[in-house]
Coordinates of N, CA and C and ligand atoms in Angstrom, one line a residue:
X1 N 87.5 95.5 100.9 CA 88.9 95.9 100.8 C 89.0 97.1 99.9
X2 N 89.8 98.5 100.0 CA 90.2 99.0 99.3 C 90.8 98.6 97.9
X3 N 90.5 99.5 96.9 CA 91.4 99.3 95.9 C 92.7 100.0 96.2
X4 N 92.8 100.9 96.6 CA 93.7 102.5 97.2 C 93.9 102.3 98.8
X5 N 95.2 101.9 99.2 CA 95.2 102.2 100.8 C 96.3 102.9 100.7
X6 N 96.7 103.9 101.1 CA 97.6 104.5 101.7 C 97.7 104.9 103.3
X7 N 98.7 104.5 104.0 CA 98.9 104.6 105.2 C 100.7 105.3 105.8
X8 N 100.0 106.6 106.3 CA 100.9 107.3 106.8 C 102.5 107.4 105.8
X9 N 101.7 108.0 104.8 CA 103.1 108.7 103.8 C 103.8 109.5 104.3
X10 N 104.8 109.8 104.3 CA 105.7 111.0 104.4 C 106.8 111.1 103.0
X11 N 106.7 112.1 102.4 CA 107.9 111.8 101.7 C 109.0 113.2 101.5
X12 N 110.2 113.2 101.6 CA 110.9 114.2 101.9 C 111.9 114.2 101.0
X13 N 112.0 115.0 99.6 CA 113.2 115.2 99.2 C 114.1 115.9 99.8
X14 N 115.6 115.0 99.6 CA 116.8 115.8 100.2 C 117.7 116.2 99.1
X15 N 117.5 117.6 99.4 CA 118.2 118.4 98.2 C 119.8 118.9 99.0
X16 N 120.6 118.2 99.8 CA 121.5 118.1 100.3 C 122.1 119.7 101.2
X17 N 121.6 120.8 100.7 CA 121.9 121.2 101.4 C 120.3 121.9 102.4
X18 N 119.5 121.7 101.9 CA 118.2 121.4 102.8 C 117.2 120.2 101.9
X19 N 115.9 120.6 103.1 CA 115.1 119.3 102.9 C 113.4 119.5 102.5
X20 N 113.0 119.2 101.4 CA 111.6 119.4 101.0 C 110.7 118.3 101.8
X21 N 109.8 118.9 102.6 CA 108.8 118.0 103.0 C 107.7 118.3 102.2
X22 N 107.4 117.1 101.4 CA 106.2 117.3 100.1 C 105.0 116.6 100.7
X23 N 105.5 115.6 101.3 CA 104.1 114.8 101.9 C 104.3 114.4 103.2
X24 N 103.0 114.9 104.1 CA 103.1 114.6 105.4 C 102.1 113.7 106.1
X25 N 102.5 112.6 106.6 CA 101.0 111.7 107.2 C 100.1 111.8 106.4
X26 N 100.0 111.5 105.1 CA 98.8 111.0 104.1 C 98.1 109.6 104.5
X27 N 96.8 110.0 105.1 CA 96.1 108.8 104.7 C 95.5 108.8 103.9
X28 N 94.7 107.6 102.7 CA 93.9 107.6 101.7 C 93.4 105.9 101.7
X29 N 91.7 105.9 101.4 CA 91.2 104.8 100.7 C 90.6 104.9 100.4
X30 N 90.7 104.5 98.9 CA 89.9 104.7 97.6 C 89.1 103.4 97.2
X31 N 88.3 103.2 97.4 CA 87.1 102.0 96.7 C 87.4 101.9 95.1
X32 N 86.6 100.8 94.9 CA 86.9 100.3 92.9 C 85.5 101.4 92.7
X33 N 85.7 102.0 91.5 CA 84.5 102.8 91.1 C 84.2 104.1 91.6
X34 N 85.5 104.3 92.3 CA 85.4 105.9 92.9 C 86.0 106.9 92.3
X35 N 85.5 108.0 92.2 CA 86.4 108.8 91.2 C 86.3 110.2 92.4
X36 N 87.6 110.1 92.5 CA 88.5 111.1 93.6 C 89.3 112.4 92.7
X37 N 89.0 113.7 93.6 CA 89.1 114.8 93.2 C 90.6 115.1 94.1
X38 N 91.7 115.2 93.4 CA 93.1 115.8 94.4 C 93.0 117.3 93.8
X39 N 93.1 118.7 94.9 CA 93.2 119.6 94.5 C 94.1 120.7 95.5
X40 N 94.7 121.8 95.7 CA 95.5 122.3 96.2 C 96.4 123.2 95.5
X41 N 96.3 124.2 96.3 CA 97.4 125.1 95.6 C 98.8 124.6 94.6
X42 N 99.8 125.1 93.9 CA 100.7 125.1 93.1 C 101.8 124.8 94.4
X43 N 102.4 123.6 94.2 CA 103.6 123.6 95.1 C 103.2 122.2 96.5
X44 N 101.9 122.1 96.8 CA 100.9 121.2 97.7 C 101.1 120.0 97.9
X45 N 101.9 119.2 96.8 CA 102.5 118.6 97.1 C 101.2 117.5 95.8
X46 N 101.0 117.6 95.1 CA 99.5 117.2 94.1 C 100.0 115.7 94.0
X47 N 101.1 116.8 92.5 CA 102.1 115.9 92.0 C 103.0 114.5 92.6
X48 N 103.5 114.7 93.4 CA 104.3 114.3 94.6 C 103.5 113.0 94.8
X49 N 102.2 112.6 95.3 CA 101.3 111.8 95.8 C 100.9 111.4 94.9
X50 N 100.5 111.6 93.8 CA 99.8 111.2 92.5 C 101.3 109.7 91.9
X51 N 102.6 110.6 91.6 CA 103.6 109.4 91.5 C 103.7 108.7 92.5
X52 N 103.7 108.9 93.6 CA 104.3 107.9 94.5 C 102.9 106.4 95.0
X53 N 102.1 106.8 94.8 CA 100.7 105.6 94.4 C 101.1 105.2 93.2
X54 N 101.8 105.8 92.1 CA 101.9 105.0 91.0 C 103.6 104.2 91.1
X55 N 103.6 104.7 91.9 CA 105.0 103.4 92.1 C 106.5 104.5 91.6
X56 N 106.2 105.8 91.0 CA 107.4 106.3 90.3 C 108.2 106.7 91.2
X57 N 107.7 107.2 92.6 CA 108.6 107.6 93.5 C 108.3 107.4 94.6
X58 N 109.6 107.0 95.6 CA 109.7 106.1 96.1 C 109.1 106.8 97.9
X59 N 108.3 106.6 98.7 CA 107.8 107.3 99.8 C 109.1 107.2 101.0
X60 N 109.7 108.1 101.6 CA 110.2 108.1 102.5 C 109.8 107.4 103.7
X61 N 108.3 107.1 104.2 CA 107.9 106.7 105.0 C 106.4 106.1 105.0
X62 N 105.8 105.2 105.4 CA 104.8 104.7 105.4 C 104.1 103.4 103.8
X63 N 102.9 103.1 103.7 CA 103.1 102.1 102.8 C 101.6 102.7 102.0
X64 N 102.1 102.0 100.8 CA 100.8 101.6 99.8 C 100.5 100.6 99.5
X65 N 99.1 100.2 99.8 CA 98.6 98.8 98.8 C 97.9 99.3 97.7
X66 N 98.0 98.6 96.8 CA 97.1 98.4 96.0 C 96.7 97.2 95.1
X67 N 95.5 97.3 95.1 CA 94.6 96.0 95.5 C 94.8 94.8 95.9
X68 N 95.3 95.2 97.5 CA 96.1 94.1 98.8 C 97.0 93.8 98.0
X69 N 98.0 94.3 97.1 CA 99.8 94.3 97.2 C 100.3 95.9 97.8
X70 N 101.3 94.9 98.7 CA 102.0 96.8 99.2 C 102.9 97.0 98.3
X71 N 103.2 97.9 97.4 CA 104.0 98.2 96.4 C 105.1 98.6 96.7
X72 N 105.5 99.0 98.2 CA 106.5 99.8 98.4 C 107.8 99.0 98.7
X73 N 107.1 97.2 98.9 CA 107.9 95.9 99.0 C 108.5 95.2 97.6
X74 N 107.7 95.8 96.4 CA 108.3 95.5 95.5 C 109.8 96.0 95.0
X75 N 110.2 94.9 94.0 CA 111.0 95.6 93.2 C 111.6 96.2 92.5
X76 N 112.5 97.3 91.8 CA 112.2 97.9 90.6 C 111.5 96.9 89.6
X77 N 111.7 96.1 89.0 CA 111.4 95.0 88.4 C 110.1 95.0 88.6
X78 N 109.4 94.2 89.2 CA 108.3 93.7 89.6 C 107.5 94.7 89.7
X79 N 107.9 96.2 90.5 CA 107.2 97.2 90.2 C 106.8 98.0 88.9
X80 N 107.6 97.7 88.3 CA 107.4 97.9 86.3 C 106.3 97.3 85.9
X81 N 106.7 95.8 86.4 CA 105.3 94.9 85.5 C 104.0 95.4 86.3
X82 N 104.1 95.1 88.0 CA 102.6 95.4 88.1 C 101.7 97.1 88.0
X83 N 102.7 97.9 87.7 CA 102.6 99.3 87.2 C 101.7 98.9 85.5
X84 N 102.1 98.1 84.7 CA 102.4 98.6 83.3 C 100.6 97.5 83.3
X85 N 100.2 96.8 84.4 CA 99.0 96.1 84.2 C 98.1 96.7 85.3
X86 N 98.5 97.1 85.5 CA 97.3 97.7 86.7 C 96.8 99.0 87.3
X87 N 97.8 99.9 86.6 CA 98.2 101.2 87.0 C 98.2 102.3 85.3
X88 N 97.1 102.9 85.4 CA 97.0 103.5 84.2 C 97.8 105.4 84.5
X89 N 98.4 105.8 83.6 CA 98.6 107.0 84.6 C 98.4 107.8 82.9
X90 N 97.9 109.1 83.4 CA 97.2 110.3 81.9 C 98.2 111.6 83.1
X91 N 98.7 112.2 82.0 CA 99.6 113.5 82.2 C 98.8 115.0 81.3
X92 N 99.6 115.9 82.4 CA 98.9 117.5 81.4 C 99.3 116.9 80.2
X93 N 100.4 117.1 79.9 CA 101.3 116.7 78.4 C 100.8 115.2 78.3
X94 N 100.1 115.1 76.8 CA 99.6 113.7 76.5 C 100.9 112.7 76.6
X95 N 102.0 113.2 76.0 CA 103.3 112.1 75.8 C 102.8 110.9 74.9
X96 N 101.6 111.1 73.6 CA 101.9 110.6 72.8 C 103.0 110.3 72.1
X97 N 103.1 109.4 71.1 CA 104.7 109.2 70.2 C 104.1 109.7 68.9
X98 N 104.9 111.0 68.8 CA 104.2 111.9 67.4 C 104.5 110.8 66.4
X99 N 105.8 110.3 66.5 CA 105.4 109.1 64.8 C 104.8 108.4 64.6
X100 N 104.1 107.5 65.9 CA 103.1 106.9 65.5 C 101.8 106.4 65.6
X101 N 101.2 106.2 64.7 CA 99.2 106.3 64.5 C 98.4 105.9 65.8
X102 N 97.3 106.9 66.3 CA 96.6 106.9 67.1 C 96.6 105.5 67.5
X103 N 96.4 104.5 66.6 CA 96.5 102.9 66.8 C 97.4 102.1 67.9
X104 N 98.7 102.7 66.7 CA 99.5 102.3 67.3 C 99.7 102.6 68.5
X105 N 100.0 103.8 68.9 CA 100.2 104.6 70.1 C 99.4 104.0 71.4
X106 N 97.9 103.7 70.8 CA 97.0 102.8 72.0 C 97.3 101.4 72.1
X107 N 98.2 100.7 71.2 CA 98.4 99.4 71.3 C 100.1 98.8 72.3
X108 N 100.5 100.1 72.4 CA 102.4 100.0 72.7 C 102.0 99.4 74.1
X109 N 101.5 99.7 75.2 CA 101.3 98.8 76.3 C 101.3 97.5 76.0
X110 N 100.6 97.0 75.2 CA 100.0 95.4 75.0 C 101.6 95.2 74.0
X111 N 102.2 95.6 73.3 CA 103.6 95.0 73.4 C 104.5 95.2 74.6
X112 N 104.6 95.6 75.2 CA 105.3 95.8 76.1 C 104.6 94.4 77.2
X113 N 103.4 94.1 77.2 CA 103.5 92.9 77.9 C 103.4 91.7 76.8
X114 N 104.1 91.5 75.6 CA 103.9 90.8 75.0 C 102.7 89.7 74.2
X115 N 101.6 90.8 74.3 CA 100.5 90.4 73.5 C 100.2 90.7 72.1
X116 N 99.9 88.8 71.3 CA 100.1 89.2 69.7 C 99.2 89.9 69.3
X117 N 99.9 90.3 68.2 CA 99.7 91.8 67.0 C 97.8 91.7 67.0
X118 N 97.5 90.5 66.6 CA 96.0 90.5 66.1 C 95.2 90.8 67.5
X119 N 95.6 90.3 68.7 CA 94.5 90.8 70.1 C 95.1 92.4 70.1
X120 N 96.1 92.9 69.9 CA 96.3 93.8 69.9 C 95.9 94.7 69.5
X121 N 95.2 94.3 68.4 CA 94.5 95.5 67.5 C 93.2 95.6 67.5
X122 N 92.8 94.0 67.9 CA 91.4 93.9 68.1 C 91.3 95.1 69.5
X123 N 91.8 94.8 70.2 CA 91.7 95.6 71.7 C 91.5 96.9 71.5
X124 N 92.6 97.4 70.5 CA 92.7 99.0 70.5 C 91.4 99.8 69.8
X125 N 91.3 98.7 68.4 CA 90.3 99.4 68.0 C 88.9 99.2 68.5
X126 N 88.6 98.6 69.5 CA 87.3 98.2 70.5 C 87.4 99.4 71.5
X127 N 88.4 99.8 71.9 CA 88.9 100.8 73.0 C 88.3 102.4 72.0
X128 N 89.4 101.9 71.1 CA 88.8 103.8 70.5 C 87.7 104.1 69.7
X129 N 86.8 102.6 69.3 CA 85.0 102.9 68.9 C 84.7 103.7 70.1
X130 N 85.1 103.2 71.3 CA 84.2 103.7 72.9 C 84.9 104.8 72.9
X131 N 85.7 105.2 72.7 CA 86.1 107.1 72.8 C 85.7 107.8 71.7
X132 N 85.2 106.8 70.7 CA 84.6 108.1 69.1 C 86.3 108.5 68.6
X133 N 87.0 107.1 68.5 CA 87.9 108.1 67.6 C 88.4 106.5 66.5
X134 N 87.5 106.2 66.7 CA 87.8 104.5 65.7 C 88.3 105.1 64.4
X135 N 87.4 106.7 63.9 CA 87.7 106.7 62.7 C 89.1 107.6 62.3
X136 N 89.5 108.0 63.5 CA 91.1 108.8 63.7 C 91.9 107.7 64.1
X137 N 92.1 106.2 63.7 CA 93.2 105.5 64.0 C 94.6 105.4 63.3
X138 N 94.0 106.4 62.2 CA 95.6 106.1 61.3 C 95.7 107.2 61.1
X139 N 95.6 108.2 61.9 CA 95.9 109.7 62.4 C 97.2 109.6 63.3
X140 N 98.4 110.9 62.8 CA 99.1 111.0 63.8 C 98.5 111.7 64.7
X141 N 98.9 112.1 66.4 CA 98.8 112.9 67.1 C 98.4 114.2 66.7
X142 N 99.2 114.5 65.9 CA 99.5 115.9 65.7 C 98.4 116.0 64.6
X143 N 98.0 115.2 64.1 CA 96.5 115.2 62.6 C 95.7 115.0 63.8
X144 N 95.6 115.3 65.4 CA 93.9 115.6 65.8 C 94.2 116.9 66.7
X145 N 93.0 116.9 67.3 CA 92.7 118.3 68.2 C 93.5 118.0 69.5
X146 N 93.9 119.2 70.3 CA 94.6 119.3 72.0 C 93.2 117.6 72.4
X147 N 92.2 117.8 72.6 CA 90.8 117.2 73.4 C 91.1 115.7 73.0
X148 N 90.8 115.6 71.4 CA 91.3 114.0 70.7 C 92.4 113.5 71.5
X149 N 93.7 114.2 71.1 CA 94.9 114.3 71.5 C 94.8 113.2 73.1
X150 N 94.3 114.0 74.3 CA 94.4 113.8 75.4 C 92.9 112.3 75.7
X151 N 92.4 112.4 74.7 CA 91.2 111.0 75.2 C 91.9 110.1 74.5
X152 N 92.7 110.0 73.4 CA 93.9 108.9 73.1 C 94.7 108.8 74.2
X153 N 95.2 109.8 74.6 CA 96.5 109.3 76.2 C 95.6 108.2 77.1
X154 N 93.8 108.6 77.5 CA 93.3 108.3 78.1 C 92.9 106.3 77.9
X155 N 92.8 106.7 76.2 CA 92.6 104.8 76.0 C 93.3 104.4 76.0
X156 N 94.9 104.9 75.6 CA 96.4 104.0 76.1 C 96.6 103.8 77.0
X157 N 96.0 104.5 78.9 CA 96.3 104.4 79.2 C 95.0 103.4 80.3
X158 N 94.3 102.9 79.5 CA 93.1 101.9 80.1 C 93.4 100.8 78.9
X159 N 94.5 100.8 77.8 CA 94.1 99.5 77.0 C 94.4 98.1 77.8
X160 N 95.5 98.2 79.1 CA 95.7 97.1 79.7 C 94.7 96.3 80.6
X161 N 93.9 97.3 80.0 CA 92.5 97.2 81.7 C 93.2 97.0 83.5
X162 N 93.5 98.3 83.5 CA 94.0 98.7 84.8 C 93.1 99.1 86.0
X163 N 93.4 98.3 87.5 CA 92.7 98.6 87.8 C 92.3 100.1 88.3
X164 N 93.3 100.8 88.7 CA 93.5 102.3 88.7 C 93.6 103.3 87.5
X165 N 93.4 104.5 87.3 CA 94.1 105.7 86.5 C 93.8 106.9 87.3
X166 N 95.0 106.6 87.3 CA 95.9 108.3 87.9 C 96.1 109.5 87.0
X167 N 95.3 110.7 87.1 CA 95.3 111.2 86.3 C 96.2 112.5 86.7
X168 N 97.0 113.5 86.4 CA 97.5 114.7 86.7 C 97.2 116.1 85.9
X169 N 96.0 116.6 86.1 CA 95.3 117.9 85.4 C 95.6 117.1 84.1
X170 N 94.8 116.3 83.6 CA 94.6 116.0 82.0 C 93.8 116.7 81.4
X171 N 93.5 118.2 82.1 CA 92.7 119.1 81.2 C 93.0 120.4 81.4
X172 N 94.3 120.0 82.1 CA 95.1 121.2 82.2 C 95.8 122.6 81.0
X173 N 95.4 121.8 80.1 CA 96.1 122.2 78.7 C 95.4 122.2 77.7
X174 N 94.1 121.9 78.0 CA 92.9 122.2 76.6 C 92.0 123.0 77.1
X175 N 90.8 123.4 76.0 CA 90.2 124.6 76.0 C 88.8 123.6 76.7
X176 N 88.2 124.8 77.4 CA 87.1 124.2 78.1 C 86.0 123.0 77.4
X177 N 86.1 123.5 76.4 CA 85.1 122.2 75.8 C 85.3 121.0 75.7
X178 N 86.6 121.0 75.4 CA 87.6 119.7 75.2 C 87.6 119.4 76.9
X179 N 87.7 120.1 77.6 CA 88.0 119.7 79.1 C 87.0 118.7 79.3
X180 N 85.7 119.5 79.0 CA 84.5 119.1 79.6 C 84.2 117.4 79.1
X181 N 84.7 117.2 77.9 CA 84.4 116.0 76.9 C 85.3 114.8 77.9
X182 N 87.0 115.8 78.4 CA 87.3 114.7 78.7 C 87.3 114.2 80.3
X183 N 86.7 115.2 80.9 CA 85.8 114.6 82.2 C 85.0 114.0 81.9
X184 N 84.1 114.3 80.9 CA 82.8 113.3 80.8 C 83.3 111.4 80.4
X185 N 84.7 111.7 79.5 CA 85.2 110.3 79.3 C 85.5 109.4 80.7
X186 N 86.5 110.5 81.3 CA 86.4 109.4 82.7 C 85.9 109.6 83.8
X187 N 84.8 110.3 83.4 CA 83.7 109.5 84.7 C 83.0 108.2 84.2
X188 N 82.9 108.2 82.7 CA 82.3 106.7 81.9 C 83.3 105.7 82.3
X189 N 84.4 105.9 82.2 CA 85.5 105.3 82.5 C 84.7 104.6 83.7
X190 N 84.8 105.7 84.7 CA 84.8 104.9 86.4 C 83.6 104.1 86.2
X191 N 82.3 104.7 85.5 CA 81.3 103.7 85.6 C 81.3 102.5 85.1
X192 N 81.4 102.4 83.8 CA 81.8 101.4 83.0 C 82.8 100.4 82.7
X193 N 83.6 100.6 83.5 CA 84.7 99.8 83.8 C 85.5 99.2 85.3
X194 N 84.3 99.8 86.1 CA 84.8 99.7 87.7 C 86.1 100.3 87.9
X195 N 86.8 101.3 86.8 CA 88.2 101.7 87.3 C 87.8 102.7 88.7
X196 N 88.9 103.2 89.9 CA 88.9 104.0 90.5 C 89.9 105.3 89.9
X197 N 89.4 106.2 90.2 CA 90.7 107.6 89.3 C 90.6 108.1 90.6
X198 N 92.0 108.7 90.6 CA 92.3 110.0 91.1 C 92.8 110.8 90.0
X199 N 92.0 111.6 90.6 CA 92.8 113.0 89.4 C 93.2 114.4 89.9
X200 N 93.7 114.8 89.5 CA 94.4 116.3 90.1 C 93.4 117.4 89.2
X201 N 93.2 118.2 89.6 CA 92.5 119.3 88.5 C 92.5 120.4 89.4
X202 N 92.4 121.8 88.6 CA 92.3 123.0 89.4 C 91.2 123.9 88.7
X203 N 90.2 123.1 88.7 CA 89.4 123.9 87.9 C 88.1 123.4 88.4
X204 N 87.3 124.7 89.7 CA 86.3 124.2 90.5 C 84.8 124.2 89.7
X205 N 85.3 123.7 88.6 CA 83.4 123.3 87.8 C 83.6 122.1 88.1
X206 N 85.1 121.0 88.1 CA 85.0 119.6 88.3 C 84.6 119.1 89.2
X207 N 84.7 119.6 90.5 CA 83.8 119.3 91.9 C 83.0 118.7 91.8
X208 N 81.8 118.8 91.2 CA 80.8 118.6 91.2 C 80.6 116.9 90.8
X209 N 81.7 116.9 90.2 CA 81.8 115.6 89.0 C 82.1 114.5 90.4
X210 N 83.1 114.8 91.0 CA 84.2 114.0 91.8 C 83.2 113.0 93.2
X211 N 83.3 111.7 93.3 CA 82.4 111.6 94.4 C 83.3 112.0 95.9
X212 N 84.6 112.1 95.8 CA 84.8 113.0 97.1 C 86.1 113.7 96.3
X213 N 86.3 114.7 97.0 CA 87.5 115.6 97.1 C 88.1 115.9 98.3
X214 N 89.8 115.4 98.0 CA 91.0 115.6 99.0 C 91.8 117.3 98.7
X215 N 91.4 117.5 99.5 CA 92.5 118.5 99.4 C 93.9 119.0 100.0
X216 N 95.1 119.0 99.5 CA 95.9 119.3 99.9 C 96.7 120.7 100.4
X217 N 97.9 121.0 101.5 CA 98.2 122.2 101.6 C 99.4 121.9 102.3
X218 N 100.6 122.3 101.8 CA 101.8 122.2 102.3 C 101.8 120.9 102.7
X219 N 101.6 120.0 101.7 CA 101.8 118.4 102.0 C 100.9 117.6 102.7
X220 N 100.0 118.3 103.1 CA 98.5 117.6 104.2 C 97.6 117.9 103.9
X221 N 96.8 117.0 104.1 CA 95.4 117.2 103.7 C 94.6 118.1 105.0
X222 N 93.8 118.4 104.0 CA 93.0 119.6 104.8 C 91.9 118.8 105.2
X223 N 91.1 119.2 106.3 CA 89.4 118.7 106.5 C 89.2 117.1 106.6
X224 N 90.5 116.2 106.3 CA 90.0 114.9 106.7 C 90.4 114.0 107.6
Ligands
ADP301 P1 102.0 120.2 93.0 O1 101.8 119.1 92.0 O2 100.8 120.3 94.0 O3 102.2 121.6 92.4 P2 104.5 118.9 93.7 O4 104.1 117.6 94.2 O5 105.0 119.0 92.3 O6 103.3 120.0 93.9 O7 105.6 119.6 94.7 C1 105.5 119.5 96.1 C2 106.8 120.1 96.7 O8 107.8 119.2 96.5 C3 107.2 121.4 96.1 O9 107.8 122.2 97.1 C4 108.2 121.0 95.1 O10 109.2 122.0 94.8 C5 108.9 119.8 95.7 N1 109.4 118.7 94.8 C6 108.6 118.0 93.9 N2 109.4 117.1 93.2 C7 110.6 117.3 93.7 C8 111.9 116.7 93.3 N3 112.0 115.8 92.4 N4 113.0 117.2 94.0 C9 112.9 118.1 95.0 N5 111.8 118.7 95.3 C10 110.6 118.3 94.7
MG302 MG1 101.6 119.1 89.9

């Protein structure tokens, strides 16, 4: 079974006095352990597809499972919780919380599903030994590098152990070396943790990395 089924998306904003078609007949299946390459010009509709697998926006037409639940049957409600456990999502903009400590900031998921303080910390700080940043825990955001910065978004957003991460150009906004470090994070990721990623990137050295690449254009995929 798929971890990722998407079947015949369509999604159309209506901006009332016309109508954006961002996604057209998307199919997708993504295996556990796959690490998928989404790329396509500015406008392609990247973004669009990348939220609507994560549950943020809602598809005009057709369905998603993920891992044999269709999400598109859920409820706001219900889609919160199984988003906040199973669905890791990393942005260009890290969307750390500048006030507080790298720690913290990796631990705010695991309150949000109400797990106590002490697993909580054990977890985080077991998470950020494996990213090399154990010794920046009582670092604000802003006390590390763009690279640090975005491999913290990356363990906050695997502290729940999710079975997905969706990533949207999370190297969009750092300098190539830092890029390179935080590809090399989640491809460990996919290995070492059986997560599947999709990731958006426009930057054709990653290719190489991706075990397949989708490409999009005016809302469709090209060549598949
Ligand atoms: P990409 O990430 O590939 O640059 P997007 O998914 O952001 O592309 O956008 C795809 C198309 O959908 C574009 O034409 C964009 O203007 C439009 N679009 C995206 N989000 C919205 C929205 N919330 N309302 C209206 N149009 C949108
Ligand atoms: Mg985009």
């Amino acid at each position: 079974m798929s971890m990722i089924s998407v079947k015949n998306l369509d999604k159309t904003f209506d901006m009332k006095s016309f109508e954006v078609h961002a996604l057209k007949d998307i199919n997708l299946e993504v295996n556990s352990s796959e690490f998928i390459g989404l790329i396509g010009p500015s406008g392609s509709g990247k973004t669009t597809l990348i939220n609507t697998i994560s549950g943020l926006i809602k598809p005009t037409k057709g369905r998603i499972m993920i891992d044999g639940v269709n999400i598109t049957d859920l409820s706001t409600k219900e889609l919160r919780e199984f988003r906040l456990k199973n669905v890791g999502m990393v942005f260009q903009e890290h969307l750390l919380i500048g006030s507080l400590t790298a720690l913290e900031n990796v631990t705010l998921p695991l309150i949000f599903l109400k797990i106590a303080e002490k697993e909580r910390i054990e977890r985080a700080e077991k998470l950020l030994d494996e990213f090399g940043l154990l010794d920046k825990k009582d670092h604000l955001p802003s006390e590390l590098s763009g690279g640090q910065q975005q491999r913290l978004g990356i363990a906050r957003a695997l502290i729940t152990g999710p079975k997905i991460l969706l990533a949207d150009e999370p190297t969009g906004n750092i300098d190539m070396k830092s890029a390179k470090i935080v590809m090399e994070t989640i491809q460990d990721v996919v290995k070492t943790k059986n997560t599947c990623v999709i990731m958006v990137s426009h930057n054709p050295q990653h290719r190489s990395r991706f075990d397949r690449v989708f490409e999009l254009q005016d809302g469709a995929f090209v060549n598949n």
